[in-house]
Each structure stands twice: as structure tokens, then as C-alpha cells.
CSV table of C-alpha atoms in Angstrom, one decimal:
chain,number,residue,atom,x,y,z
L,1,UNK,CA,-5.4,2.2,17.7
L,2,UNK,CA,-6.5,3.4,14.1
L,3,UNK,CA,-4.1,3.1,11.6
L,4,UNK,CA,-4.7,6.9,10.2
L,5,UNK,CA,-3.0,7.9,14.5
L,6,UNK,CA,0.1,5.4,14.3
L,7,UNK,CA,3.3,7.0,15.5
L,8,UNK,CA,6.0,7.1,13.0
L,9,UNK,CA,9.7,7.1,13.0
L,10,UNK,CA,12.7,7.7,10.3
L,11,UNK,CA,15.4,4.9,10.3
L,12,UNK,CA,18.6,6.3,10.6
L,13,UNK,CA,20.4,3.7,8.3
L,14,UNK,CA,18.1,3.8,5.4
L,15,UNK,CA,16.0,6.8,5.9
L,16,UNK,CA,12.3,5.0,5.1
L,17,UNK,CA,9.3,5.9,7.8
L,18,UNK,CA,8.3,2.8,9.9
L,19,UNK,CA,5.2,3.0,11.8
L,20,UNK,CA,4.1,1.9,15.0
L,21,UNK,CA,3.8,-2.2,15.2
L,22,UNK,CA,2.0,-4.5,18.2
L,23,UNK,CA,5.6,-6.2,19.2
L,24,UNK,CA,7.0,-3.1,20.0
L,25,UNK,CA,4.0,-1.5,22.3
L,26,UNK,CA,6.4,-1.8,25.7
L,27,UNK,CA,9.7,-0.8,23.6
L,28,UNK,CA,8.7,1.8,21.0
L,29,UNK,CA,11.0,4.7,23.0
L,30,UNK,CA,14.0,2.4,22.1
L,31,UNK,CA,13.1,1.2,19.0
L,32,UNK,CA,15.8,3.1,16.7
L,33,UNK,CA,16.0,0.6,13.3
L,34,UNK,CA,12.7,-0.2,10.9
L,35,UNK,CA,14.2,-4.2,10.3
L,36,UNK,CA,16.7,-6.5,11.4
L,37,UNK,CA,18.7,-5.6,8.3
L,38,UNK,CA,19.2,-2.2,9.3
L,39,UNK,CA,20.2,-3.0,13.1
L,40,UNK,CA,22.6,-5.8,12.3
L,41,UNK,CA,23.9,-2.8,9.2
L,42,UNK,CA,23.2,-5.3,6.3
L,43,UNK,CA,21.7,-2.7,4.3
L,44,UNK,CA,23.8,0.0,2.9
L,45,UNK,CA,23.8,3.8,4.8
L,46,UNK,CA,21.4,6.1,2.8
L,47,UNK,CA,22.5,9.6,2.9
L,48,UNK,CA,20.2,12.7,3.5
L,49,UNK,CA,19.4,14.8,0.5
């Protein structure tokens, strides 16, 4: 897949984009945090602006 067509998603706990990676081909639909960090909630909650 060219990079330029990745899907992308917002993590809800600190708000960046994440895109697409090959580990997640089978799980992308449940895929929810961008890191570890953010599903174990190490990283502080970002609010929306």
C-alpha cells in the first residue's frame, strides 16, 4: 500500500494521528491507542481545543 493512501486514526488519550502499520493489518478495526503508553494510560489525557 503507498504511504500517500494509509488509513489514519486520532488517539483518544493524546489526540496525535497514527497511521496505518503492518502488525496491525488483521486488527486495525480494534486498534483504538497510537502506543503502549497510551493504552496502559502512562501518558497524560490531552484535552480537545
Amino acid at each position: 500500500m503507498p504511504q500517500k493512501q494509509l488509513p489514519e486514526k486520532i488517539c483518544p488519550r493524546c489526540l496525535r494521528p497514527f497511521t496505518w502499520r503492518k502488525k496491525w493489518e488483521r486488527d486495525w478495526e480494534r486498534v483504538v491507542y497510537c502506543s503502549k503508553a497510551c493504552r496502559d494510560g502512562r501518558r497524560p489525557l490531552r484535552k480537545a481545543k
